[in-house]
XYZ file of C-alpha atoms in Angstrom:
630
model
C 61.876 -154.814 -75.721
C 58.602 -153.293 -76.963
C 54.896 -153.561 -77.068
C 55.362 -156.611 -79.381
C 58.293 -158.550 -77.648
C 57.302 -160.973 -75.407
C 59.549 -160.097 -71.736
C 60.431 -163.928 -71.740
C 61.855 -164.504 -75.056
C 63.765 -160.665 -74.485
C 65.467 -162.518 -71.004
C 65.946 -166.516 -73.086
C 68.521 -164.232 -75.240
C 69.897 -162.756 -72.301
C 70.625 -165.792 -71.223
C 71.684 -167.260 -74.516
C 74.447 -164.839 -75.260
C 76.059 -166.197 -72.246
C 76.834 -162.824 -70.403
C 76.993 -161.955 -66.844
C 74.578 -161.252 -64.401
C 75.570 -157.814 -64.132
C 75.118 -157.079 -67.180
C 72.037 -158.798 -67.927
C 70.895 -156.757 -65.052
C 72.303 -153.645 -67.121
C 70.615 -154.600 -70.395
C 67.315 -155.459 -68.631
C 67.338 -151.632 -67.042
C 68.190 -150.131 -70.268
C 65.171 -152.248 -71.764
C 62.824 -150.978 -68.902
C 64.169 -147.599 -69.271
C 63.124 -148.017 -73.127
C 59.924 -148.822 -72.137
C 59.711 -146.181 -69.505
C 60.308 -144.047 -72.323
C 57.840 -145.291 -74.809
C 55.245 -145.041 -72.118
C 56.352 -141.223 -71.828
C 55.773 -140.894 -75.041
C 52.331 -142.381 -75.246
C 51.222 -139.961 -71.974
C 52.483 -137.073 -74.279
C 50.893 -137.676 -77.244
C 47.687 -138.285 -75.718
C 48.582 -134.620 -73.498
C 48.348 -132.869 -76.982
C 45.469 -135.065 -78.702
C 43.673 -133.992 -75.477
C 43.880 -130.600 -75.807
C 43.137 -130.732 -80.048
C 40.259 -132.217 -78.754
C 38.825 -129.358 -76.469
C 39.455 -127.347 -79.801
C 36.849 -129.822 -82.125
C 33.284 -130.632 -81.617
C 34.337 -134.298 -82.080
C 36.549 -133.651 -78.106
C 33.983 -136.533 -76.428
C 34.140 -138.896 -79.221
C 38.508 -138.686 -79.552
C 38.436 -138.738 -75.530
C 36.490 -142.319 -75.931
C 38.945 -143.607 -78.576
C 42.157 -142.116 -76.475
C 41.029 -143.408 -73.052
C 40.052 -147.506 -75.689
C 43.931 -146.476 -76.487
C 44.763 -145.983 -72.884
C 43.318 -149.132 -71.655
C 44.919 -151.328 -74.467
C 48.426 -149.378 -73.357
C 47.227 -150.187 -69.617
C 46.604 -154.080 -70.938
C 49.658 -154.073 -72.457
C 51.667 -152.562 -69.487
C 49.662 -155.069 -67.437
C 51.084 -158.447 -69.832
C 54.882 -157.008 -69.734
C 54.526 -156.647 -65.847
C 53.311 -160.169 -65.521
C 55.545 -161.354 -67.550
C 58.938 -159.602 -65.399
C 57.592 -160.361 -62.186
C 57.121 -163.876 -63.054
C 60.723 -163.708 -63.908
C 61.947 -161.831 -61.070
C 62.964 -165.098 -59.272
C 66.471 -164.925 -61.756
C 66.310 -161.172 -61.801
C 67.226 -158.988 -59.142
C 64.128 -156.581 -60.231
C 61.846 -155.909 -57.571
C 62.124 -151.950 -57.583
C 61.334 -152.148 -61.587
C 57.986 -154.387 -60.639
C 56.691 -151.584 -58.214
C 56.912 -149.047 -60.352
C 55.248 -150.658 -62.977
C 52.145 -151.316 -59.928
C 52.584 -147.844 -59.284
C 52.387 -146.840 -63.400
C 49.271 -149.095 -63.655
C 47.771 -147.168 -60.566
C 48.084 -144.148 -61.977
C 47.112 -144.944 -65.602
C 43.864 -146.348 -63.748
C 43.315 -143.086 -61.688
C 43.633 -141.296 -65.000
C 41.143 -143.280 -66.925
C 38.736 -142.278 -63.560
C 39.421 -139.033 -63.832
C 39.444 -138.629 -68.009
C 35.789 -140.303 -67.402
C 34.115 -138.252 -64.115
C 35.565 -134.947 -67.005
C 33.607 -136.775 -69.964
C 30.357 -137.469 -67.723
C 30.352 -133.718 -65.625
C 30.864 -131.763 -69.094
C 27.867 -134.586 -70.875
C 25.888 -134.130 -67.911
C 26.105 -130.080 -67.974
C 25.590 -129.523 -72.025
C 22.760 -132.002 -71.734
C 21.254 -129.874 -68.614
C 21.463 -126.254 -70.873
C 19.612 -128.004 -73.332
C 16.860 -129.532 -70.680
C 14.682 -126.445 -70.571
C 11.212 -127.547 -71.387
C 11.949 -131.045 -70.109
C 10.488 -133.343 -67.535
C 11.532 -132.490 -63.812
C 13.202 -136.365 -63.720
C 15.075 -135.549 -66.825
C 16.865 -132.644 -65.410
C 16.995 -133.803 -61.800
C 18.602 -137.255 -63.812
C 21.239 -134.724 -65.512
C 21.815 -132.858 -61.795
C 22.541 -136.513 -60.130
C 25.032 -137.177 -63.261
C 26.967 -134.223 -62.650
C 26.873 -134.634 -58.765
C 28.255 -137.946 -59.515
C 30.950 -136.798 -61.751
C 31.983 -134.354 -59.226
C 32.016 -136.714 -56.171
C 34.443 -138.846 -58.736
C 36.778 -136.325 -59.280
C 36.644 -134.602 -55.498
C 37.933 -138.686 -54.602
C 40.816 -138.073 -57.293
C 42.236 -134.473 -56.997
C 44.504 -133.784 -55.015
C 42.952 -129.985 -55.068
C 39.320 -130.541 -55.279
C 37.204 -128.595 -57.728
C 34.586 -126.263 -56.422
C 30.847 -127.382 -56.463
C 29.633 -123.788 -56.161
C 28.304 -124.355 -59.832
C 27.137 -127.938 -58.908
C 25.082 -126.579 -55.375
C 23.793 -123.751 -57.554
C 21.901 -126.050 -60.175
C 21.063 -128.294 -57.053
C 19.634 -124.926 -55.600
C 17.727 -123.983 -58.720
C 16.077 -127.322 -59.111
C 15.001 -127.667 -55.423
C 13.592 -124.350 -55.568
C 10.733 -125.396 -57.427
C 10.091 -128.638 -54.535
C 10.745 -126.182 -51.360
C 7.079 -124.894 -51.757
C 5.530 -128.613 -53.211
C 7.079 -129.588 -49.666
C 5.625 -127.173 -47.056
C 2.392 -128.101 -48.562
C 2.851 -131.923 -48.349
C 3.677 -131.529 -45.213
C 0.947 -129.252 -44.387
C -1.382 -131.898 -45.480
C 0.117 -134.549 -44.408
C 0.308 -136.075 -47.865
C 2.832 -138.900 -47.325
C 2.797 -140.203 -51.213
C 4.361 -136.802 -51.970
C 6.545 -136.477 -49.175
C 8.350 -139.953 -49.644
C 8.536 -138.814 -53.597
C 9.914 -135.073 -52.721
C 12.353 -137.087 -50.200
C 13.737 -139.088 -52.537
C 14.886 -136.297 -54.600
C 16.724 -134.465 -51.820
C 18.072 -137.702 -50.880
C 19.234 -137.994 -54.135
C 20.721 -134.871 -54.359
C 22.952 -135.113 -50.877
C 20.297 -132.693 -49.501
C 18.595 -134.912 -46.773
C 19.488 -132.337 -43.731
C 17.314 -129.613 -45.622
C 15.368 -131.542 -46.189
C 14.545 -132.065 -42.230
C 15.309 -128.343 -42.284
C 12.349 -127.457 -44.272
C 10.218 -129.521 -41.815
C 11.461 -127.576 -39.220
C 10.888 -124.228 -40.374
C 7.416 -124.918 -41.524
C 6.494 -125.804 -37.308
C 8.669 -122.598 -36.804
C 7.129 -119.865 -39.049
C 3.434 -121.233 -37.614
C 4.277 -120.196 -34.266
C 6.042 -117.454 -34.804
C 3.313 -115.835 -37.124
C 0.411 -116.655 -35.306
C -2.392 -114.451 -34.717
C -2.711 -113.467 -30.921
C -4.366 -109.670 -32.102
C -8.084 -110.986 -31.284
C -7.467 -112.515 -28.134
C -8.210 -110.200 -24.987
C -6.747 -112.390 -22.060
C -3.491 -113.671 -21.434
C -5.011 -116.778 -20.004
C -6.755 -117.161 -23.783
C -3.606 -116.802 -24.984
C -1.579 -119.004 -23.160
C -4.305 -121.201 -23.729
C -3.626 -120.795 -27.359
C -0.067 -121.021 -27.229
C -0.689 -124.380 -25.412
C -3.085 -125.496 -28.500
C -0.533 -124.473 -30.728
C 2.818 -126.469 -29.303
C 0.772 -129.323 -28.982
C -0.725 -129.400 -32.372
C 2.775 -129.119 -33.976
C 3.901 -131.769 -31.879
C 0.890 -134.298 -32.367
C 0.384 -133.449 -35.829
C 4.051 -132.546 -37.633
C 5.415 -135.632 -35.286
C 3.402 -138.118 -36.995
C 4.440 -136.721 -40.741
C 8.145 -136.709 -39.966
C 8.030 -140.188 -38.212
C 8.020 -141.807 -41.687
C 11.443 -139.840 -42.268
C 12.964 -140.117 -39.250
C 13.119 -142.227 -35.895
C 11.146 -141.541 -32.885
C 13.962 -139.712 -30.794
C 15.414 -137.674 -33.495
C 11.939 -136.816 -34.954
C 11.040 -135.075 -31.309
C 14.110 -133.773 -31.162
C 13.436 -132.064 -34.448
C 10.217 -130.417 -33.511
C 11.202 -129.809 -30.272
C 14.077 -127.731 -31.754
C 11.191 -126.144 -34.194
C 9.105 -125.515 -31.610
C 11.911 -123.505 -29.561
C 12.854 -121.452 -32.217
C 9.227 -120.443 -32.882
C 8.683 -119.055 -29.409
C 12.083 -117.764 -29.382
C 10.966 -115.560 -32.617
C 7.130 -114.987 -31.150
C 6.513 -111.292 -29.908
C 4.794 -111.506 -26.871
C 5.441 -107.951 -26.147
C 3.017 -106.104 -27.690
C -0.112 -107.824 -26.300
C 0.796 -108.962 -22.993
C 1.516 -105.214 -22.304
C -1.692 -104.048 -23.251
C -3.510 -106.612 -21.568
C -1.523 -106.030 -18.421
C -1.951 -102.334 -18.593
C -5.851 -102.690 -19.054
C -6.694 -104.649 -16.277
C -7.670 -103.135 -13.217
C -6.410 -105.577 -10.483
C -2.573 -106.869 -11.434
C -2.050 -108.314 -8.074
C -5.071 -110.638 -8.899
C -3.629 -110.930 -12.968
C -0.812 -112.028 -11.473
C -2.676 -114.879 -9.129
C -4.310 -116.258 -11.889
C -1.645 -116.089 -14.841
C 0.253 -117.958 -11.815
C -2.764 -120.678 -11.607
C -2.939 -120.987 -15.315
C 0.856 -122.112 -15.685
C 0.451 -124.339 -12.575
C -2.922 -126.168 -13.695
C -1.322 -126.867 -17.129
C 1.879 -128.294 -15.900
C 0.296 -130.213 -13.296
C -2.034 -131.524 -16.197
C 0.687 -132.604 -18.417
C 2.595 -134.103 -15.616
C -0.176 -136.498 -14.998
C -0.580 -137.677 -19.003
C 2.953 -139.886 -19.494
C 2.399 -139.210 -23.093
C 2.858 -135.459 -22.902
C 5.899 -135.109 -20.951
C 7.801 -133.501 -24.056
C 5.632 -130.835 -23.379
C 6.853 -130.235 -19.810
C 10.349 -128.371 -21.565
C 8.520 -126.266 -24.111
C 5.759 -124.958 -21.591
C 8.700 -124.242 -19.696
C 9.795 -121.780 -22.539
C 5.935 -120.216 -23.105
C 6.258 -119.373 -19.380
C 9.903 -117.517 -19.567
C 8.833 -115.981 -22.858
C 5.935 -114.379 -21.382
C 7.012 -113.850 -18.180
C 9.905 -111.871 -19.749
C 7.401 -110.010 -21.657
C 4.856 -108.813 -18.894
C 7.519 -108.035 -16.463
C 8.102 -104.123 -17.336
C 4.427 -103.937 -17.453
C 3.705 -105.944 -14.280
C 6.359 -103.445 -12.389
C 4.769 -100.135 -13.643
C 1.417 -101.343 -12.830
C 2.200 -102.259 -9.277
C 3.813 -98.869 -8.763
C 1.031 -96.948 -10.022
C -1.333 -98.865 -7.125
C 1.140 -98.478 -4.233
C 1.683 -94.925 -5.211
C -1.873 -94.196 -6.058
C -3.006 -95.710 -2.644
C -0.320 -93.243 -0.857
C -1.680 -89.940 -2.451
C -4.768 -90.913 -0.863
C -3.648 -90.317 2.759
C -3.729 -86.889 4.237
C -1.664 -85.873 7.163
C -2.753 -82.035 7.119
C -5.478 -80.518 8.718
C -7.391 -79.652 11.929
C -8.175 -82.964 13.162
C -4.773 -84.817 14.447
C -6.752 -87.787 15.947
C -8.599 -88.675 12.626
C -4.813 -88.142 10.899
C -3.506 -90.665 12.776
C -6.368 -93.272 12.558
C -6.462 -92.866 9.101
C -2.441 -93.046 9.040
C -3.012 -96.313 10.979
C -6.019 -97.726 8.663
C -3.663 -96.778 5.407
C -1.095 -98.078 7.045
C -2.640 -101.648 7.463
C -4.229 -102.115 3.859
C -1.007 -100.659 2.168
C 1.126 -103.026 3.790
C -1.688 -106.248 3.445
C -1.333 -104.511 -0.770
C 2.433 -104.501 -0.216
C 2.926 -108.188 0.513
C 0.168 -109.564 -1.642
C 2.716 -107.989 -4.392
C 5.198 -109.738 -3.172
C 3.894 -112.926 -2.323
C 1.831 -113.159 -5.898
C 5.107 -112.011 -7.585
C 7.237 -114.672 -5.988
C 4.540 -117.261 -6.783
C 4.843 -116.260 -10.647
C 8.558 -114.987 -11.456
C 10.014 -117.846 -8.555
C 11.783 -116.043 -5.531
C 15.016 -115.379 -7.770
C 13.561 -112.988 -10.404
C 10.421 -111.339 -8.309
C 12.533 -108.904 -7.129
C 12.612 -107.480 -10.375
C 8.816 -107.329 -10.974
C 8.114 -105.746 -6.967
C 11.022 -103.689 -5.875
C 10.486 -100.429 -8.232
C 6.841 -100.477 -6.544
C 7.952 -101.139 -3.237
C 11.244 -98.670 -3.293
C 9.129 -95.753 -4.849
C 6.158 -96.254 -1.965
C 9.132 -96.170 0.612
C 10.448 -93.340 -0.711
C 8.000 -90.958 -0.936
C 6.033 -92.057 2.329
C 9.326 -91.227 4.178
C 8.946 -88.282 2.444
C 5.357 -87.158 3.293
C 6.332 -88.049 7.363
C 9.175 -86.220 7.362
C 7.443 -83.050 6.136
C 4.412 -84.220 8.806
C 4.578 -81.505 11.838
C 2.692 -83.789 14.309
C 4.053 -82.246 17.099
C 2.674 -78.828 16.268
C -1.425 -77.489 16.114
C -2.599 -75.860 13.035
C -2.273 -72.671 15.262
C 1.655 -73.524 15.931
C 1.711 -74.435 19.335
C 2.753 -77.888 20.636
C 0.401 -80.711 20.876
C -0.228 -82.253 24.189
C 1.680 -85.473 25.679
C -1.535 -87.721 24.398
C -1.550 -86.086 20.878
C 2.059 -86.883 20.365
C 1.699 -90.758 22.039
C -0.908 -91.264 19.110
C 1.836 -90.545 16.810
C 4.782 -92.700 18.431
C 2.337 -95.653 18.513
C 1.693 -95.306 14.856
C 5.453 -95.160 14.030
C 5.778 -98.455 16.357
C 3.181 -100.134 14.014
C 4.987 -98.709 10.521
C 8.171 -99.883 11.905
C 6.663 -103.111 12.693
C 4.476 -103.693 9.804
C 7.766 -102.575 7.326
C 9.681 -104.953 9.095
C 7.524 -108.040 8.546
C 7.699 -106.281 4.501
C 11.454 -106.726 4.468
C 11.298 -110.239 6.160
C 9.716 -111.964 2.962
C 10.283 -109.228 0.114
C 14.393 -109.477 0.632
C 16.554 -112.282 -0.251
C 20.275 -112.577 -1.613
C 20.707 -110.342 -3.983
C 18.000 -107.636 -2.588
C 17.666 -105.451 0.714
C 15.391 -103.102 1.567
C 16.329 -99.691 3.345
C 14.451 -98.568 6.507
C 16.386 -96.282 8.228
C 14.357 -93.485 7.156
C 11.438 -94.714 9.171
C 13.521 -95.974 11.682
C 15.154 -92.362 12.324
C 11.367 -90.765 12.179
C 10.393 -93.754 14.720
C 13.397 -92.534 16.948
C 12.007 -88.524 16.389
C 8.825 -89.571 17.396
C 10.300 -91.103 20.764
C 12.426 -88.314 21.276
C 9.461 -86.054 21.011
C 7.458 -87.466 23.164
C 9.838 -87.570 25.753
C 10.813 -84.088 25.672
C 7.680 -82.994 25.503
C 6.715 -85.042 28.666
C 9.714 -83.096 30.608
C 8.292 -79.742 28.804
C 4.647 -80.232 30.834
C 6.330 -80.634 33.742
C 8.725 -77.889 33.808
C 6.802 -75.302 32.376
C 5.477 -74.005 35.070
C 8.296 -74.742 37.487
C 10.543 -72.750 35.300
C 8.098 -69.913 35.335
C 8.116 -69.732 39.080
C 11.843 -70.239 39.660
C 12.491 -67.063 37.411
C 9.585 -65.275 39.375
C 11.481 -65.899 42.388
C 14.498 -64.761 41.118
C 12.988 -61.543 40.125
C 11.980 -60.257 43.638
C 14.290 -57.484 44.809
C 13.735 -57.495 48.494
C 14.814 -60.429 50.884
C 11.865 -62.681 52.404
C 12.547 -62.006 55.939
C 9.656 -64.028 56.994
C 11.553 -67.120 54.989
C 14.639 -65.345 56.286
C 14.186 -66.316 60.077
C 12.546 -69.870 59.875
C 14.607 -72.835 60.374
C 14.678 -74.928 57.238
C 12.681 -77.792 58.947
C 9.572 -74.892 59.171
C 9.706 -74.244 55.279
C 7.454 -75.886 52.926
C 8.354 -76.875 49.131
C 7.155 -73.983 47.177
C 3.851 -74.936 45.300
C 5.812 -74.842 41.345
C 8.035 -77.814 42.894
C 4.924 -79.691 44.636
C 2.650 -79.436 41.603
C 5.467 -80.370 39.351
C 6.098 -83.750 41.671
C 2.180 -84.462 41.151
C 3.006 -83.859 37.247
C 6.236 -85.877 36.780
C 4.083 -88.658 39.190
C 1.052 -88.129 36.796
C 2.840 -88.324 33.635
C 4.754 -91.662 34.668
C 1.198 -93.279 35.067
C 0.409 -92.281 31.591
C 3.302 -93.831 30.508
C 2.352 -97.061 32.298
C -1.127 -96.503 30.492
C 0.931 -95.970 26.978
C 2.828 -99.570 27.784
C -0.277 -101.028 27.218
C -0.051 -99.710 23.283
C 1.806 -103.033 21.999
C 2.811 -100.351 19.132
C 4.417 -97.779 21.393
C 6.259 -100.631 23.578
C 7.717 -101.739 20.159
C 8.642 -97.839 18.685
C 10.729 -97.603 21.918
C 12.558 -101.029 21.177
C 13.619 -99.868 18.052
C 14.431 -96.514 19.058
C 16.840 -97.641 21.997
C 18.127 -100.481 19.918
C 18.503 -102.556 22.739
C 16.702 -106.272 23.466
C 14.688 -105.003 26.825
C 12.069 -105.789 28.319
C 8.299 -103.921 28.866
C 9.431 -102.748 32.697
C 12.991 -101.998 31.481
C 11.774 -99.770 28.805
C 9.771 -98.053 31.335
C 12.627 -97.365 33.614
C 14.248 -96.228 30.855
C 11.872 -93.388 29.860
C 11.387 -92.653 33.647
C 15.258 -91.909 33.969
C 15.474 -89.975 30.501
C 12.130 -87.236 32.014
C 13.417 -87.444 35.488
C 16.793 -86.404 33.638
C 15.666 -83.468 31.657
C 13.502 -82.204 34.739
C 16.542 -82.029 36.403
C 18.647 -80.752 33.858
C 16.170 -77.847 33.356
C 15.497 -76.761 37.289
C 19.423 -76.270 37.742
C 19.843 -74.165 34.868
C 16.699 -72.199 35.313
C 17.759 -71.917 39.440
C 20.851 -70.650 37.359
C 24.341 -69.743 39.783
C 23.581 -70.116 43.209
C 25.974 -67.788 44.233
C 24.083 -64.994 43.433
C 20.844 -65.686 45.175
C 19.496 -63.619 47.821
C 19.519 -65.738 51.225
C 16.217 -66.145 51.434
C 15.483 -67.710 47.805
C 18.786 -69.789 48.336
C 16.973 -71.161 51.615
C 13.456 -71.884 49.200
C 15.728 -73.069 46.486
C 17.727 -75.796 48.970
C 13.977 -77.090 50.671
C 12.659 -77.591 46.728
C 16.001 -79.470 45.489
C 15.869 -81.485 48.579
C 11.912 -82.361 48.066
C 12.650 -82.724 44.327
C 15.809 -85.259 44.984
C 13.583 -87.099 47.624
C 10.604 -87.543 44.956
C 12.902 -88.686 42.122
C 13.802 -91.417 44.445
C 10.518 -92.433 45.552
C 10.129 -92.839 41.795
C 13.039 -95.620 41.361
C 15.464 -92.761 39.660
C 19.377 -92.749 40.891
C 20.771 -90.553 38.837
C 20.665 -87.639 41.563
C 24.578 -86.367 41.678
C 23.588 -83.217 40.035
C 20.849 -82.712 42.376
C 23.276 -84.097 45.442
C 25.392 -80.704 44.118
C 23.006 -78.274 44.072
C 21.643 -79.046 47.589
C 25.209 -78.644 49.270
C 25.862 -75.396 47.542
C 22.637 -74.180 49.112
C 23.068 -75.658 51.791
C 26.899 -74.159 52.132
C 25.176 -70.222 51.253
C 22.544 -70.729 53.829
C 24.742 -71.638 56.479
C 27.005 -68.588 55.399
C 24.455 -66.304 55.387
């Protein structure tokens, strides 16, 4: 059986000779294994003619003629297969039929594969010798080879690397990157669709689109914002900018692309430009040069809001609504740092302009009060114009520094504030320190209502400085309320002790015929006269509310009152037994003055709503135990 023996007269003499089926069977394998053999045989011979021919300058011409040789061999493998499987209804030969499809499948990927070689190597000789050439000529060899390639990356089982293949591709489009920013530029659609065509050629149609994309890109990100000399110019120009990109550059790439992903290009463009803009530089020296950032901040604020609010209304700009969004965290991100040092510097600023030294107290306090009230109005108009710009989450960020530092260092300057003492040194009256105590019920107050709005989640404000100066303050005046009365009384009450003789005079009366002694009388009118003062000071909605936070209790105006009644009436007390001292070793005669004034004082205390009078209760019966000894 060969190449010239027909399969059907091969099987008639089979059949002739009269043998078996078996071992027709056996000659027919032996013939296909003959053939099998030949066919070996062929593929070797054209193996070594192959690789003579990558040795010649004739290799492209022999590699026609061998794969003509091959396809006559494939036509001829193709008749003998016919031929067997139309037999294969006598012959049990299936197997032998599919490996012959299988043979013919191969020879066929072969031929593919000897071709793509013949075409890539064509393509690439022709393309070293293009230099000089038309454009199309080369970019006719480059499509050749990327053809040849795309042939053989279907065949291989390990594909060949197009490194060499990109690089030419790279090369050639090198020359149409620039050709293509201009088009584009200038809208010149003739030139575009022709430039398209090439990279679509090529397998390049996504940088293509890149190219578009990088061209709306590099505009924003190197544009010119030196010259301008407000930020609400250059928002303004920022807002000219996205929207020419997207007006303009959305109706060149339209002809490209649809309408969603041609938007969703330039949107992409657009991001990445503002992404790569510096903002820095000129929104911090425009925020450091102006004079008023509370009011910067109000109108940047207004500029961002008018423009939204103007987009929202035209349907056709509502891709816009996204990328203003982006201007406004770009710059926002860029003027916070500046924003923060500016407000500090006015919050600080406006505190080294209040004086607490000096000889006048009264004008220190009204001008603590009139500082107070325009530092906290500055105080919240930071925080309400910050909130109203960076959104309630972030304005923290932009207020606190300015807010923490004023806290700071006013806690500072009242803590070091001797209000309680005269330039001289010596203590300030009851109505000098009530001054004071009202003011610290107002900065209490006032930093209250602060911390209401400037605080949320993730930020609290400390007061306790102000509230411990606040509870000072109280303290102070309180003690020095008891001090006014006492004074005197104490001075007596040691004078008394002093005397060496015995009073007989006092000696001899009953106690019914002995008066108060005039320290203890006067200092009844005092304690009387300083709880009406007090009553007068309740009027001070200020000094009501420094007591509230000092006793840290929910009461009311006349409980507060009672409160501070009990807290004098308790000191006064506290200070007449220990000057009166051990009453053991008073004379008879002071122990009998002594017993009258702590009965008189108990007696006035409560007249004057005060029941604390155990300690006083005491006294009296120890005097009243020596006097009836004596």
């Amino acid at each position: 059986l060969s190449g010239e023996t027909k399969a059907i007269d091969f099987v008639s003499r089979l059949c002739e000779a009269g043998t078996t089926g078996e071992a027709r069977k056996a000659a027919l394998n032996q013939a296909l294994a003959s053939l099998d053999s030949e066919y070996a045989a062929r593929f070797s011979d054209l193996a070594i003619r192959k690789k003579e021919l990558h040795e010649t300058k004739y290799k492209y011409e022999n590699l026609s003629d061998l794969a003509e040789s091959l396809g006559h061999l494939q036509e001829s493998i193709d008749d003998n297969r016919r031929q067997l499987k139309h037999s294969e209804t006598s012959l049990t030969s299936t197997g032998n039929v599919l490996e012959y499809d299988a043979a013919k499948t191969r020879s066929h990927k072969l031929i593919q594969i000897i071709t793509a070689r013949i075409q890539y190597d064509r393509a690439k000789e022709a393309l070293k010798d293009s230099d000089g050439e038309e454009p199309a000529k080369r970019l006719a060899y480059i499509v050749d080879l990327q053809n040849a390639h795309e042939t053989l990356q279907t065949h291989l089982s390990t594909p060949a690397s197009n490194s060499e293949l990109e690089e030419l591709k790279d090369g050639f489009l090198a020359w149409q990157g620039a050709a293509l920013v201009f088009a584009i530029q200038q809208a010149d659609y003739s030139k575009l669709h022709e430039i398209q065509k090439i990279y679509q050629s090529l397998a390049r149609q996504d940088e293509f689109t890149g190219i578009f994309r990088r061209v709306c890109s590099t505009r924003l990100k190197d544009l010119d914002l030196s010259n301008i000399d407000s930020i609400q110019n250059l928002l303004s120009t920022l807002y000219r900018e996205v929207e020419y990109i997207l007006d303009h550059y959305l109706t060149v790439i339209r002809r490209f692309k649809d309408e969603k992903e041609a938007s969703a290009i330039l949107e992409k463009a657009v991001t990445e430009g503002l992404e790569n803009l510096d903002l820095s530089a000129p929104l911090s020296s425009m925020v450091g040069e102006h004079e008023d950032p509370i009011a910067l901040c109000a109108s940047i604020s207004t500029s961002f809001n008018d423009y939204n609010e103007r987009i929202l209304k035209d349907e056709g700009k509502a891709k816009f609504v996204e990328l203003i969004g982006i201007i406004k965290d770009k710059a926002l991100k860029s003027i916070e740092v500046p924003i923060r040092s500016s407000f500090t510097n006015i919050a600080l600023n406006k505190l080294n302009g209040l004086e607490l030294k000096g000889a006048s107290h009264r004008q220190h306090v009204e001008n603590l009060n009139t500082f107070l009230t325009e530092t906290i109005q500055l105080l919240e108009d930071i925080i309400v114009q910050s909130t109203n710009l960076f959104g309630e989450q972030k304005a923290a960020n932009a207020y606190k520094h300015a807010i923490e530092r004023f806290l700071d260092n006013f806690s500072t300057k009242l803590k070091s504030w001797e209000y309680y003492k005269s330039s001289s040194g010596q203590m300030r009256s009851v109505d000098d320190i009530f001054m004071v105590c009202s003011s610290s019920g107002h900065i209490v107050h006032a930093l209250q209502e602060m911390k209401r709005i400037a605080e949320n989640d993730s930020y609290k404000l400390n007061l306790k400085p102000f509230t411990r100066f606040n509870t000072q303050c109280c303290d102070r005046i309180l003690k020095r309320g008891a001090e006014s009365v006492v004074e005197r009384m104490k001075e007596s009450v040691q004078s008394i002790k002093r005397e060496e003789t015995d009073d007989t005079h006092t000696r001899s009366l009953p106690l019914f015929s002995i008066s108060p002694h005039e320290y203890m009388t006067n200092a009844a009118q005092d304690l009387l006269h300083l709880f009406h003062k007090f009553e007068q000071f309740f009027l001070d909605d200020n000094f009501i509310n420094a007591f509230h936070v000092a006793l840290k209790k929910k009461m009311e105006g006349d409980e507060i009152l009672k409160s501070i009644i009990a807290d004098i009436s308790a000191r006064v007390v506290a200070e007449f037994i220990e000057t009166v001292g051990d009453v053991n070793t008073l004379r008879h005669s002071h122990a009998k003055q002594f017993l009258v004034d702590t009965t008189f004082l108990k007696d006035a205390l409560f007249d004057l709503r005060y029941d604390n009078l155990e300690e006083l209760t005491k006294q009296e019966e120890k005097l009243k135990k020596i006097v009836d000894d004596k």
